[in-house]
Amino acid sequence: MSFDKTSATSKTDVAVDNPDAAAAAVTAVDPRLLVREQGLTGYLGEFKRKMKTGELGSIPVVIGLIVICVVFQSLNSNFLSAQNLSDITVTMVGTGMISVGIVFVLLLGEIDLSVGSVSGAASAIAAVLAVNQGWPEWLAVLVAVAAGAAIGAAHGFFFAVLGAPAFAVTLAGLLFWLGFMLKILGENGTINLDSDGLIGKLTTYFFTDVAAAYALAAVMVAVFFLTSFLGNRRREAAGVPSRPLSDTVLRTVLLAVIAFAAAYMYNQYKGLPLATVVFLVFLIATDFLLRRTAYGRKIFALGGSVEASRRAGINVTAVRISVFAISGGLAAVGGLFLASKIASANQSAGTGDLLMNAIAAAVIGGTSLFGGRGRTWNALLGVLVIVSIQYGLQLESIAEPVKYMITAAVLLTTVVIDSVTRKTQKTAGRA
């Protein structure tokens, strides 16, 4: 016992006698402080460290998008035309909305196989109420989205409360809601929508005034800079690591280049698509929900460890049910955009490769299949990759089977990268 006291006393004396050394030791604990102080050199070192430890983030998918653009543009000069790029960004919205909901479920380390059928059922509900029953279209849309959320919550109940595996529950949901959709569509199997109605305009309305696209770009850049700047000020005031002003300015400039280039591209064709605006609103709102709220932190916590989350006082059951409700609601929204694209609700809604593409988009974009890592913006990047490949192959008149094989190869590559990076992070002690 005397030895322990002596050791403890010695350690205390060292700390008191060498305050500078103690302060340096504290500083060295957090590498972000060194990054901030070293400027560009520090950030280059941090980048190298992340590459070595497997913290790739969205780098692989961004590189993939660049390669896709270069390859298809070299094969067909129309690939990067304003019309083709505008069509891609409108077409991707339906699948992208569904994929955002998938991101929430994947963050829990679970899967939702019902989203395709739920999207089809929601479009059928909206069509039956608006066309067959004569309801106001806005009310039919609200009921359809609410129905999607209720369906998701029901799936979550069976999973979270009754303990049934999410895979089995949502697989049953896939079959049940597909049958439900076929039932309410009736013998004809198709209900045509008013192309000038609310649902029809989701993918056909464009803000033709050139000021609209540039104004949206300016607002996004300004909001990004202000939120980043004020966030850094709050972190500095709290005495925690924050980004230097030069870093915030550089990120803002990069965003401005992308945003105004997109605005210029849209104005070369029909103008800013309403579908793109709605999708961006949903992405920003869901990203805020995940990264800036206590609820979002609970979702990430569950993806890391369910038992640890339960011991920390998190209501695991409620969070799980709510996540599946979000997935169902966003599937319904995606279904309405898909119905708008073809101006009808029919028996093929929610079928085919929709489910595969929605899940693949989330994974390709960078969301981990193992839970606990991902952002809703991953859905945007992933669906951009998938739809760009589809449009590029379509321009080259490539057969449909080849499209499936190429998409499958991209998905497999992404999953392999995810698995390898997880192993690398564990080896480096980062996971």
mmCIF file of C-alpha atoms in Angstrom, residues 226-240 242-243 245:
data_model
loop_
_atom_site.group_PDB
_atom_site.id
_atom_site.type_symbol
_atom_site.label_atom_id
_atom_site.label_comp_id
_atom_site.label_asym_id
_atom_site.label_seq_id
_atom_site.Cartn_x
_atom_site.Cartn_y
_atom_site.Cartn_z
ATOM 1 C CA LEU A 226 -23.229 31.103 -41.660
ATOM 2 C CA THR A 227 -23.985 27.778 -39.977
ATOM 3 C CA SER A 228 -20.335 26.692 -40.256
ATOM 4 C CA PHE A 229 -19.007 30.048 -39.031
ATOM 5 C CA LEU A 230 -21.398 30.337 -36.095
ATOM 6 C CA GLY A 231 -20.863 26.692 -35.201
ATOM 7 C CA ASN A 232 -17.112 27.236 -35.078
ATOM 8 C CA ARG A 233 -17.578 30.331 -32.910
ATOM 9 C CA ARG A 234 -19.639 28.314 -30.433
ATOM 10 C CA ARG A 235 -17.020 25.558 -30.350
ATOM 11 C CA GLU A 236 -14.242 28.084 -29.759
ATOM 12 C CA ALA A 237 -16.207 29.687 -26.947
ATOM 13 C CA ALA A 238 -16.663 26.252 -25.372
ATOM 14 C CA GLY A 239 -12.945 25.540 -25.654
ATOM 15 C CA VAL A 240 -13.271 22.571 -27.998
ATOM 16 C CA SER A 242 -13.026 23.902 -34.327
ATOM 17 C CA ARG A 243 -12.210 24.523 -37.970
ATOM 18 C CA LEU A 245 -11.814 30.372 -40.821
#
